[in-house]
XYZ file of C-alpha atoms in Angstrom:
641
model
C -31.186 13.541 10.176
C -30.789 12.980 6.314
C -28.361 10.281 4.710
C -25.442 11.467 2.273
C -27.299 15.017 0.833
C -27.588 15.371 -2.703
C -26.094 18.536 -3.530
C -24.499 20.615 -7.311
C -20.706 19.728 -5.337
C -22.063 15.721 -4.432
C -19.553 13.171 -6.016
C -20.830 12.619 -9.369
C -22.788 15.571 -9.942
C -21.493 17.216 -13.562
C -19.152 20.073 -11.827
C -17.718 17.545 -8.417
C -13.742 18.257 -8.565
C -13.176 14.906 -10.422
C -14.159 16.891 -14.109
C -11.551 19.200 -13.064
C -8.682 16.867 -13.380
C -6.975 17.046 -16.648
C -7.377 13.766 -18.791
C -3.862 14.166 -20.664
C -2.039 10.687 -19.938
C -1.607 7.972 -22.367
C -0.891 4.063 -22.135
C 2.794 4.670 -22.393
C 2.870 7.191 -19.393
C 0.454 5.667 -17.323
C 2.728 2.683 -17.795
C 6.095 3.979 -16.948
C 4.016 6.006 -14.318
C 3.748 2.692 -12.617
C 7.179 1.307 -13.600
C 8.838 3.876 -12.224
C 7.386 3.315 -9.293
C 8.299 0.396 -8.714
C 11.855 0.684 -10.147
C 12.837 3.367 -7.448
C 14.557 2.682 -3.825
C 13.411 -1.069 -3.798
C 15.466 -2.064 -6.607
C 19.435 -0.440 -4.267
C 18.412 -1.825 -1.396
C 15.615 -4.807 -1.890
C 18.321 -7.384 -3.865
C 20.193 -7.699 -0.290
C 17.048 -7.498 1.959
C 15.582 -10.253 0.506
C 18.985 -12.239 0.406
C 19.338 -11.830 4.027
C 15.954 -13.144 5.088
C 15.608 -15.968 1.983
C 19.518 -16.281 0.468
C 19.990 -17.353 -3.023
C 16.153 -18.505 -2.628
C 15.161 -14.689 -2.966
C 14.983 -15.463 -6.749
C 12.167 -17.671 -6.411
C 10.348 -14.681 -3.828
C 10.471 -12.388 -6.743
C 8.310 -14.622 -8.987
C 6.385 -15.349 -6.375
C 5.668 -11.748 -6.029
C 4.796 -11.058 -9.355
C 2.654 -13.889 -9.756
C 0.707 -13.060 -6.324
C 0.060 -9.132 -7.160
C -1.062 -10.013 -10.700
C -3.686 -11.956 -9.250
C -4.245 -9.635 -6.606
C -4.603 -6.724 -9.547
C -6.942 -8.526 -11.880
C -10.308 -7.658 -9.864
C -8.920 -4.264 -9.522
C -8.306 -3.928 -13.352
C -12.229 -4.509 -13.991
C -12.484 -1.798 -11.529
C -10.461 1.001 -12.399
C -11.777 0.500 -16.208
C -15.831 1.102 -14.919
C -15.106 3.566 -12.373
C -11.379 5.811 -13.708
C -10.790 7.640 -10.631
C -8.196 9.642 -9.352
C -7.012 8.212 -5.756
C -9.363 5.471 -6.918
C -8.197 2.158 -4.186
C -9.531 5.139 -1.841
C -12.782 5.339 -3.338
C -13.965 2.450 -4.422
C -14.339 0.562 -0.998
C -17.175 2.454 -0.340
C -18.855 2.056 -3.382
C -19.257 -1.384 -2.450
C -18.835 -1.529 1.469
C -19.589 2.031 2.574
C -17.949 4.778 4.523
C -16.684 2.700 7.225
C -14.957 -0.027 5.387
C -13.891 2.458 2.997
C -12.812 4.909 5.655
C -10.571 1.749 7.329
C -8.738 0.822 3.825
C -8.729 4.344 2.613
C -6.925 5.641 5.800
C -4.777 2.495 5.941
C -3.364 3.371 2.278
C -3.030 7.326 2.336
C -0.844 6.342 5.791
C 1.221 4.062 3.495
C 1.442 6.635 0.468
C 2.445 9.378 2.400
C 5.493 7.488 3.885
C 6.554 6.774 0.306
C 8.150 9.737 -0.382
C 9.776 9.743 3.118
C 11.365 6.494 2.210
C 12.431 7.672 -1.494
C 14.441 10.244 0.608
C 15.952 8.113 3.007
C 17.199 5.695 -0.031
C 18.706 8.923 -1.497
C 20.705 9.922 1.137
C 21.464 6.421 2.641
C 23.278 5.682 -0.622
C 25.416 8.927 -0.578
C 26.044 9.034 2.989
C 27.140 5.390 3.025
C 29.692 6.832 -0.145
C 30.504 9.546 1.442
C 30.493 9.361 5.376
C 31.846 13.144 5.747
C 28.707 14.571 4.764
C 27.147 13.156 8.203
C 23.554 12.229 6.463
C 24.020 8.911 8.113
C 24.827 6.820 10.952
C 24.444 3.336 12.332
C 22.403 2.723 15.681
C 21.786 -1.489 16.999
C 23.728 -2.284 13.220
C 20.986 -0.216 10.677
C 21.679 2.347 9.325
C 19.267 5.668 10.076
C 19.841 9.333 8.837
C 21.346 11.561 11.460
C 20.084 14.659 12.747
C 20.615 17.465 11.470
C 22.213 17.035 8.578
C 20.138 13.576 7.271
C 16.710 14.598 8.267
C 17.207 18.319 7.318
C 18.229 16.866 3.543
C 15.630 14.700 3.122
C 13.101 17.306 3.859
C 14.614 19.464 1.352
C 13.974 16.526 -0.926
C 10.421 16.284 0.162
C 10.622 20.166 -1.147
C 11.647 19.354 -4.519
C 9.071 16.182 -4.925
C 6.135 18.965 -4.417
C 7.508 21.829 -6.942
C 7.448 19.215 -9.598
C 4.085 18.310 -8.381
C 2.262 21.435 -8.254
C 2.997 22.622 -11.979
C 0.214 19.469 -13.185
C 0.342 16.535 -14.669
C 1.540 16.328 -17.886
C 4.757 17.647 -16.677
C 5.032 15.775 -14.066
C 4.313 12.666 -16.957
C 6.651 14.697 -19.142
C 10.158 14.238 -16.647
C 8.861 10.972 -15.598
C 9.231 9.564 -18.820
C 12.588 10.572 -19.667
C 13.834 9.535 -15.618
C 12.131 6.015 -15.889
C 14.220 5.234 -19.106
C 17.147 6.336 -17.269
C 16.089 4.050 -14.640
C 15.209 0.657 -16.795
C 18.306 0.938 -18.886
C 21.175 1.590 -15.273
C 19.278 -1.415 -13.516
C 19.479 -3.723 -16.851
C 23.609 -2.801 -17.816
C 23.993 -3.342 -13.530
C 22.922 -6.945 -13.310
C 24.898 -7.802 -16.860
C 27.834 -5.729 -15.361
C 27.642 -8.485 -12.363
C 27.107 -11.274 -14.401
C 31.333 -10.622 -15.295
C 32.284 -11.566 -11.589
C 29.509 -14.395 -11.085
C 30.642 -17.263 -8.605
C 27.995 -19.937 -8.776
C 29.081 -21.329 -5.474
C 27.297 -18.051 -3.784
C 24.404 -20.300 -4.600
C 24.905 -22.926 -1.951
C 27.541 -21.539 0.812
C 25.414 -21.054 4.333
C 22.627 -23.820 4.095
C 22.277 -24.223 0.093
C 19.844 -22.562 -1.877
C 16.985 -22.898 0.841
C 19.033 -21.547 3.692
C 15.896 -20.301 5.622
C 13.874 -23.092 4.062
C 10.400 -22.192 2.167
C 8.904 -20.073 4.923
C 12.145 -17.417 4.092
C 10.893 -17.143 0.448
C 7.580 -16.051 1.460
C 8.633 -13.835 4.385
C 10.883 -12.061 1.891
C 8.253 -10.692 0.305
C 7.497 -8.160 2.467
C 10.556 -7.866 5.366
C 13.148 -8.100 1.993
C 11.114 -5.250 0.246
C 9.826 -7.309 -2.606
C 6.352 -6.572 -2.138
C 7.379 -2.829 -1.709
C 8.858 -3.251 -5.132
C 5.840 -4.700 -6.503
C 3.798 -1.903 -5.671
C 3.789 0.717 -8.108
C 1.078 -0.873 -10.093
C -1.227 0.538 -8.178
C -0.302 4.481 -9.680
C -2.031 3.054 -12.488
C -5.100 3.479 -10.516
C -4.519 6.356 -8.590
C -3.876 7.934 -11.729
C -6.814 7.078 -14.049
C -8.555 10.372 -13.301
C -6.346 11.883 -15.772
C -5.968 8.642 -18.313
C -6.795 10.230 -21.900
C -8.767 6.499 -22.372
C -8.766 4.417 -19.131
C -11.081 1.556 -20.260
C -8.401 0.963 -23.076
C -5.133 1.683 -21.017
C -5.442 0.595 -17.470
C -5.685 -2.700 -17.776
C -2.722 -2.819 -20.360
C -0.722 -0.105 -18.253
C -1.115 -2.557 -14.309
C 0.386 -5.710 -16.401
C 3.069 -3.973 -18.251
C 3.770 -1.964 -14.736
C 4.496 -5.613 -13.052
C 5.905 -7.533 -15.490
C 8.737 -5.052 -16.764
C 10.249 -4.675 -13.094
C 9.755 -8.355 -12.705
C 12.265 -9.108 -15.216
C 14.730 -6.161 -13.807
C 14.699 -7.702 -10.363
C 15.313 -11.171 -11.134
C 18.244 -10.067 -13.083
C 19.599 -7.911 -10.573
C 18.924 -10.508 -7.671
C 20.741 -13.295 -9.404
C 23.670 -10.896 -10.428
C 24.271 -9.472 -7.038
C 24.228 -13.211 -5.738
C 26.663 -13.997 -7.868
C 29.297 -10.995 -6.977
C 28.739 -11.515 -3.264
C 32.112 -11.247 -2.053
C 31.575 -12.297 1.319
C 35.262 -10.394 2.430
C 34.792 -7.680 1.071
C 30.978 -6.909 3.060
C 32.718 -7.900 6.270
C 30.675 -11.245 7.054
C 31.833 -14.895 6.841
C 30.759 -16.851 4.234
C 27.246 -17.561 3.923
C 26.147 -15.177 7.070
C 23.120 -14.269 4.788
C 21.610 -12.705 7.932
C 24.562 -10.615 8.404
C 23.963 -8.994 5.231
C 21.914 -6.602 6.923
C 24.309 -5.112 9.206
C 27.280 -5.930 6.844
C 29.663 -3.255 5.328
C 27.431 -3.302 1.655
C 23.871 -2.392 3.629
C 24.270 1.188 2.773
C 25.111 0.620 -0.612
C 24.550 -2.835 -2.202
C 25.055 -2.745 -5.283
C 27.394 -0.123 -5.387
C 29.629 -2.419 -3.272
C 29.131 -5.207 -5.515
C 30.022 -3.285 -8.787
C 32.744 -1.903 -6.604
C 34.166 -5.305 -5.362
C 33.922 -6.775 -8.957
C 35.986 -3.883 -10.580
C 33.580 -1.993 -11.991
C 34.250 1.175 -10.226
C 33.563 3.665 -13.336
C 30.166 2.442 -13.566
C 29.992 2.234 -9.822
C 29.627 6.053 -10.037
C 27.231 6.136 -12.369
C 25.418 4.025 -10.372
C 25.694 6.457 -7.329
C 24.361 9.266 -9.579
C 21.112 6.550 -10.525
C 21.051 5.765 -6.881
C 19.962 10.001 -6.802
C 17.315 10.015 -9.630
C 15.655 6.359 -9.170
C 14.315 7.039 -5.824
C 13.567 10.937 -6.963
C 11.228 9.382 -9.412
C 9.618 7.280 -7.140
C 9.310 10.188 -4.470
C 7.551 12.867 -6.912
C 5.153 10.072 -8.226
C 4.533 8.782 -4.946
C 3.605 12.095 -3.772
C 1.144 12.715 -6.268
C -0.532 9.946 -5.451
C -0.723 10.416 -1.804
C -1.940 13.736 -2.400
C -4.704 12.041 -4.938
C -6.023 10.069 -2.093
C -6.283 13.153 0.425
C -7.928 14.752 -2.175
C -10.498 11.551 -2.712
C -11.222 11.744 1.001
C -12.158 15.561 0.691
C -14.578 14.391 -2.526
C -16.326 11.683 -1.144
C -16.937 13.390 2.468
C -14.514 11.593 4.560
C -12.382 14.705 5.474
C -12.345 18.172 4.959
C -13.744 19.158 1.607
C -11.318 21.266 0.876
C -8.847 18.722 0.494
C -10.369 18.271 -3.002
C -9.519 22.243 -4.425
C -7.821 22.161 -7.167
C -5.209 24.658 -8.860
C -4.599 25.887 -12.428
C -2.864 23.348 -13.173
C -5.583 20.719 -12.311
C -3.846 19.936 -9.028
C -5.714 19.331 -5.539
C -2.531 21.324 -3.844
C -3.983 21.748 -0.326
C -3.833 17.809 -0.693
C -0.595 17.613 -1.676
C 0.290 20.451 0.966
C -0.882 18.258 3.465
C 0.798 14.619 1.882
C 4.080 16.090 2.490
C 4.185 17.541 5.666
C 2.876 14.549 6.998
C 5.713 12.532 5.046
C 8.273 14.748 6.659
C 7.148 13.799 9.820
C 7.080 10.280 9.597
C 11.166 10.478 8.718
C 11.471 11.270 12.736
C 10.219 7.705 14.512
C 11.089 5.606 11.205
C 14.357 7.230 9.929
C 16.006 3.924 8.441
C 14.816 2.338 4.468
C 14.912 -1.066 6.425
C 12.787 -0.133 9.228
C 10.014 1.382 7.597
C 9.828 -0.538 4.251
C 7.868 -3.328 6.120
C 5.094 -1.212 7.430
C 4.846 0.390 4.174
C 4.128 -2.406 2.594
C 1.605 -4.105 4.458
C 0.098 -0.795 4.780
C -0.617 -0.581 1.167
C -1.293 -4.312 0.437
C -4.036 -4.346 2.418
C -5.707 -1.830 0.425
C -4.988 -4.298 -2.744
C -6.838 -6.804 -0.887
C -10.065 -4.721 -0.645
C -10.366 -5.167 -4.895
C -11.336 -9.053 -4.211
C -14.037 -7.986 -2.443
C -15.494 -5.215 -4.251
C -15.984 -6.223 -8.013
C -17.987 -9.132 -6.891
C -20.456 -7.020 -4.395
C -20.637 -4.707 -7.788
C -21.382 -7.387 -10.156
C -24.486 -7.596 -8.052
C -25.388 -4.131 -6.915
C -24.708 -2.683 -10.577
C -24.798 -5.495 -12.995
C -25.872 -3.358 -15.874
C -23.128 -0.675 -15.811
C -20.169 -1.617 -18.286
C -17.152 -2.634 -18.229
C -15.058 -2.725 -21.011
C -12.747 -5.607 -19.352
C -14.476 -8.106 -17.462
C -12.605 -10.841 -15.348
C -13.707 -14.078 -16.533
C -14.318 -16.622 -13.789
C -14.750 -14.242 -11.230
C -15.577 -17.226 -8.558
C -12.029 -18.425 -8.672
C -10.172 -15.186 -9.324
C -11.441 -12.876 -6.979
C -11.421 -15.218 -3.678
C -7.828 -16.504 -5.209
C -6.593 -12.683 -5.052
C -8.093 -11.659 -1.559
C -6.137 -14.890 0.041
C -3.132 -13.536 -2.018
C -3.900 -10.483 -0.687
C -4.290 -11.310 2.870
C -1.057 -14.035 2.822
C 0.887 -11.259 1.752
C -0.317 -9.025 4.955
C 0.689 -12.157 7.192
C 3.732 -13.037 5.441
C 5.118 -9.115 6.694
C 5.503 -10.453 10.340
C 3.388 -9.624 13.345
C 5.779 -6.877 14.317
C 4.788 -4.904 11.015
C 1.410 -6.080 11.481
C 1.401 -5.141 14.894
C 2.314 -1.444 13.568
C 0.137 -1.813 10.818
C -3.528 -1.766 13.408
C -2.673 0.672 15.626
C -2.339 3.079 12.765
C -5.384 2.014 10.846
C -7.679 1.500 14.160
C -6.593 4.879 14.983
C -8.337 6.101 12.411
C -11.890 5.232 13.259
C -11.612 7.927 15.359
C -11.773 10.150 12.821
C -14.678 8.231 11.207
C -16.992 8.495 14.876
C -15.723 12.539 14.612
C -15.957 13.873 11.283
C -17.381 11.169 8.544
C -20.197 10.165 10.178
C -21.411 13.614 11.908
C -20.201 15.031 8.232
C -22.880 12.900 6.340
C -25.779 13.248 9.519
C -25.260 9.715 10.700
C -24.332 10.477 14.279
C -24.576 13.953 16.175
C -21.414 15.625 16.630
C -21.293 15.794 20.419
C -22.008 11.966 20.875
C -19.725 11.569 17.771
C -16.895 13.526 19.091
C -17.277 12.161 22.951
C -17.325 8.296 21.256
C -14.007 9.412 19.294
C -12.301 11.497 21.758
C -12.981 8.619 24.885
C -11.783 5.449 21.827
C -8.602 7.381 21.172
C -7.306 7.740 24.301
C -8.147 4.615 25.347
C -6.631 2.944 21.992
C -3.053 5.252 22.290
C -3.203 3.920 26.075
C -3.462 -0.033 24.839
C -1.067 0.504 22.002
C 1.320 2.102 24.581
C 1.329 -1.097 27.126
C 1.743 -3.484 24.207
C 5.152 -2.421 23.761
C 5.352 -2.993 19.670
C 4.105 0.573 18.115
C 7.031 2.551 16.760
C 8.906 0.383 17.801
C 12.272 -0.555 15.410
C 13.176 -3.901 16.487
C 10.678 -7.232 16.485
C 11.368 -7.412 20.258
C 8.532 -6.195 22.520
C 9.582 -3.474 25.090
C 10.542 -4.446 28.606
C 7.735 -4.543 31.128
C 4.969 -4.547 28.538
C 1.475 -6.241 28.844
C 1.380 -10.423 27.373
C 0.102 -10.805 24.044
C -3.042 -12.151 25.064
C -3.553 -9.343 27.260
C -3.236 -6.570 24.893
C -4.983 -8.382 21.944
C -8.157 -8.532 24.791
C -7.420 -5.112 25.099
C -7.569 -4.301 21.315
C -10.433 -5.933 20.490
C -12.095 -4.950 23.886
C -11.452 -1.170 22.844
C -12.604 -1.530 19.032
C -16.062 -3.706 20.245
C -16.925 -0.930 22.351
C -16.314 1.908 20.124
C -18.504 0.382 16.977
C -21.645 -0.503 19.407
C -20.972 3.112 21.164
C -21.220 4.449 17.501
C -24.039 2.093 16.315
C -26.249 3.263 19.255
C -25.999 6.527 18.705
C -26.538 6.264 14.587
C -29.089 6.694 12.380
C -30.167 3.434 10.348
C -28.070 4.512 7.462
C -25.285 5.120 9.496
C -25.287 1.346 11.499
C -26.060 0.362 7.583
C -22.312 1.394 6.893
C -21.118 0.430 10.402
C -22.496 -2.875 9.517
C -20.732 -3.823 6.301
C -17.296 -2.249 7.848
C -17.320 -5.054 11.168
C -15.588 -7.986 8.958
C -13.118 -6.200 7.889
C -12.010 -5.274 11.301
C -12.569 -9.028 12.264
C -10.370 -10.406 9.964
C -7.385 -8.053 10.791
C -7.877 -8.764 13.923
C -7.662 -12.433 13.347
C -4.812 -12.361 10.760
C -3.234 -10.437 13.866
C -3.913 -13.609 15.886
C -2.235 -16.006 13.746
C 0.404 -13.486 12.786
C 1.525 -14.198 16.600
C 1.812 -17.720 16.819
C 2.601 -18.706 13.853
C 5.998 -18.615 11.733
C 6.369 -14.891 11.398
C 5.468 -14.221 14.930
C 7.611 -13.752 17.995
C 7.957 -16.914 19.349
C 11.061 -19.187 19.311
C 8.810 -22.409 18.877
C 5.362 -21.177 17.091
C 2.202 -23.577 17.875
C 1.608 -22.736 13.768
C 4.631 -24.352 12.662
C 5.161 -25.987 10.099
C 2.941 -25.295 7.440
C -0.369 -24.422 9.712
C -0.193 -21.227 9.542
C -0.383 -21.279 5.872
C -3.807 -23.551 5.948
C -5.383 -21.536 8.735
C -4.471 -18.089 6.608
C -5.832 -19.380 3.793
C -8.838 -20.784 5.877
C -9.596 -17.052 7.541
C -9.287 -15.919 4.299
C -11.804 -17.839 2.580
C -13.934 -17.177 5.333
C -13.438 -13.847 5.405
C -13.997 -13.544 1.676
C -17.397 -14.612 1.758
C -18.277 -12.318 5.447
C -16.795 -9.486 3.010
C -18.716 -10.114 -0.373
C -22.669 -10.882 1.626
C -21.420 -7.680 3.846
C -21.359 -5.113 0.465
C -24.798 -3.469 -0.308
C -25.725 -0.996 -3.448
C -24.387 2.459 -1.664
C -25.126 6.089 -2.065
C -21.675 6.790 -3.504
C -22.431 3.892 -6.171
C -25.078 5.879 -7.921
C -23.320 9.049 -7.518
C -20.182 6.991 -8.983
C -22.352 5.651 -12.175
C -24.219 9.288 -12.557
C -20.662 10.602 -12.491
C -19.511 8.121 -15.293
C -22.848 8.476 -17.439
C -23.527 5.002 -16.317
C -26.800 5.519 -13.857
C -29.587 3.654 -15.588
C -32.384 1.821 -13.705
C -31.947 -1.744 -14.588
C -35.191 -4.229 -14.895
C -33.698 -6.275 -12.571
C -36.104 -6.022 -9.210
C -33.275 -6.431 -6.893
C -32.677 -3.300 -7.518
C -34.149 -0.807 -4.770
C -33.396 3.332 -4.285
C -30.199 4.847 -2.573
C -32.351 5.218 0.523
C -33.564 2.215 1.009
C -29.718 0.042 0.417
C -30.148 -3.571 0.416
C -27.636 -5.908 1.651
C -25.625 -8.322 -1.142
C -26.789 -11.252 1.135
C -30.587 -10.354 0.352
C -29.684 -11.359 -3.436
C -27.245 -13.880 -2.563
C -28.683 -16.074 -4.906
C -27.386 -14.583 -7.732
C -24.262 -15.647 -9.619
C -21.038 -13.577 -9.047
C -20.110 -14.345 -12.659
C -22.909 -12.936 -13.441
């Protein structure tokens, strides 16, 4: 059996589906591309998430935030200049890493894209049917607030509908409305917050504990439980996007800053103003119950409250109407992009080829077909903003986190290619973003995390079925048997651990101990690789191989998520501070298991062939796409190389 078969359809061959893309966007729309993104749901509902987990201390999370994902982005703007692919953070993992790491990450994000536009629908109609109840789009089950059947889960489908119409008529109109929405959407966020300002009471500020209520450890969990990393997110468009940038060396790099910083400064504005106009009466909850914000009166409808409660009410409305249109234009971008990353998996072989067809317009519409039916089904088990927001987001972080990893491993395996912007002290930066990265992951709580592995382990079923029998690594009925056996076993473990799909951070009644069912898990996930790895060729236990530390250190990170702060427990062993030095630890660790795991890959030299960029180097580290060798057989050379 043959490795990855070179073929006139191969990634990077002169006619693969990438050239069929239309390269019409520019720095400002890939900018507000990612802006708008960001400035969507996150921005109605994330000021009084992250108030209720941090208090007036949510300010700080918000620079925090920024500050963590522009360090987490600047390894993954040196990659999306030398490789501008659409559904890129999909593809690039296995330039570096391979199918199987990439398969892990790749799978992990398109499960967190897809539920974007599910949770752009749900903001939409929690907002009008907390306005107006008579519609019955919403009610309130254990204090959150869900969309009701039929009438919430019916509309938001419809929604859904309208995201892929204005999807499947190409890009540049899709650019074209998105423009016009997202300066709708920077300029009703900006006269909000200065609206609030009017009614500020300073004293908000200290009331339930003083500014610290939850102390430091509610700053960083905020981050992802409040929805601020969700609202830092939409940087990564930029990416997903740069397919169809008219000059991506020039504009992505320019287009992920602009995409953080711009919503930075329209969330700290709108967190202190909605502190400020807390009126503690009005949302039903004694003074300085920043918990009970979640379950208060103003959940449904935040800042619509506030403006309310301050006497604002004429802008109020015009606030409902932007409370329509700002998670619309998240929902339609959002689903582009999903449908970008089901079409990168049809491209590079790890699902169904024809994922990657592409219409008239330049769209890969089976992809997008397929992105929102599966985002209509995830409304059913996750039907609340607040419940699935978490998930989301560490979902799609740990894609981020891959970046750290890969532009080292491909300063080494393709040193010569260029790159028009190159991180300078890659040594510090990159290992500084992946324990970014993977602190953000922990900070979401194990319950998310929890959620977070069964979906993504799930997946390597799909890798032992299809990927891997796809590209002649395995034979399909070992490959399927492997699968079929790993997935029941792993829906049977997730089952008796009592936390998948489920809405609360309390494990089910009757369920297996922790340290039973993490056995279990990594029992199940042990078995399946060395089933997979016997039965593989050498180039498929190559990729097999540089995948095993990334399911390691999730597995880990899953393992501290427990006991530490975030965890369950009433009184965590990693208290105090430990958790922090142990993440940090693993992640250091992990950092250098990841960059000594990458090796120069078949779908690296059909990357730089695609990009013009496939020139033997002198170097003699250098050996053919048959014969891979491993990052730790040229350890010795510099990273900042």
């Amino acid at each position: 059996m043959s490795t990855l078969p070179d073929s006139p359809s191969a990634p990077g061959s002169p006619d693969a589906p990438d050239h069929k893309l239309k390269r019409t966007l520019g720095l400002w729309q890939l900018t507000l591309l990612g802006v708008s993104t960001q400035i969507g749901s996150g921005w109605l509902f994330a000021v009084l998430s992250s108030a209720s987990v941090a208090g007036p201390a949510a300010i700080l999370s918000w620079v925090l935030g920024a500050g963590l994902f522009i360090v987490v982005s600047l390894t993954w703007i040196e990659l999306g200049t030398l490789f501008p692919r659409s559904g890129g953070i999909v593809r690039y993992p296995a330039l570096s890493h391979g199918a199987f790491a990439g398969w892990i990450t790749g799978w992990g994000y398109w499960i967190g894209t897809v539920c974007l536009p599910a949770i752009e629908a749900q903001a939409v109609l929690t907002y009008l049917g907390g306005r107006f109840p008579h519609l019955g789009l919403v009610k309130v089950e254990q204090g959150t607030t869900i969309l009701a059947w039929p009438n919430g889960i019916l509309c938001g489908i419809g929604i859904l509908a309208i995201f892929f119409v204005l999807n499947l008529f190409g890009v540049k109109l899709l650019a074209k409305v998105n423009t016009y929405v997202t300066i709708w959407k920077l300029v009703v966020p900006c006269l909000t917050f200065l609206l609030l300002f009017f009614a500020f009471n300073s004293s908000n500020l200290t009331v339930g504990g003083g500014f610290l209520p939850t102390g430091a450890g509610g700053i960083v969990h905020a981050l992802a439980i409040g929805g601020i990393a969700f609202g830092y997110l939409g940087s990564r468009q930029v990416l997903d996007y740069g397919g169809e940038a008219r000059n991506p060396k020039r504009d992505i790099p320019l287009a992920i800053v602009l995409s953080i910083l711009i919503p930075m400064v329209v969330y700290i504005g709108l967190q202190i103003g909605f502190l400020g106009a807390l009126d503690w009466s009005d949302a039903g909850i004694s003074v300085g119950d920043w918990a009970g914000l979640r379950t208060s009166g103003w959940a449904s409808a935040p800042l619509f409250q506030a403006l309310g409660a301050a006497g604002f009410g004429a802008f109020a409305t015009v606030l409902l109407i932007d409370a329509a249109i700002s998670p619309a234009g998240n929902g339609w971008v959002t689903l582009g992009s999903a449908a970008r990353a089901s079409y990168a998996f049809g491209i590079d072989k790890y699902a169904p080829k024809g994922l990657a067809k592409v219409n008239r317009y330049g769209i890969p519409w089976v992809s997008l077909v397929v992105a929102i039916v599966v985002s209509a089904l995830f409304m059913l088990p996750f039907p609340s903003w607040y419940q699935l927001v978490s998930v989301v987001s560490v979902c799609l972080v740990l894609s981020y986190l891959m970046g750290s990893a890969i532009a080292p491993v491909l300063r080494k395996t393709a040193p010569h290619a260029e790159r028009t912007w190159r991180l300078p002290a890659m040594g510090f930066w990159a290992p500084a973003g992946y324990a970014a990265g993977l602190f953000i992951v922990y900070a979401a709580g194990f319950a998310s995390l929890a959620q977070l592995l069964v979906i993504a382990f799930a997946g390597v079923s799909i890798y032992g079925a299809y990927t891997s029998v796809n590209h002649g690594w395995v034979r399909r009925p070992a490959g399927w048997s492997i699968s079929a056996v790993f997935l029941v076993v792993w829906i049977y473990v997730s089952s008796r651990g009592g936390w998948f799909m489920n809405t609360t951070e309390v494990q089910r009644a009757g369920s297996w101990s922790f340290p039973v069912y993490f056995a279990a898990m990594t029992a199940a996930l042990l078995a399946f690789v060395l089933a997979l790895r016997v039965v593989s060729t050498p180039a498929g236990r190559r990729h097999l191989d540089a995948g095993v530390w990334l399911i390691a250190t999730l597995l880990a990170t899953l393992l501290v998520s427990y006991y530490g702060e975030f965890g369950p427990l009433d009184e965590p062993p990693l208290a105090d501070y430990w958790d922090l030095l142990v993440v940090i630890t693993l992640a250091l660790v992990s950092y250098v298991w990841a960059v000594r795991s990458g090796f120069h890959t078949e779908q690296l030299d059909a990357a730089l062939a695609d990009s013009g960029l496939a020139v033997e180097p002198a170097a003699p580290t250098r050996t053919p796409a048959h014969r891979a060798t491993p990052v730790a057989a040229v350890h010795g050379q510099e990273v900042n190389s």
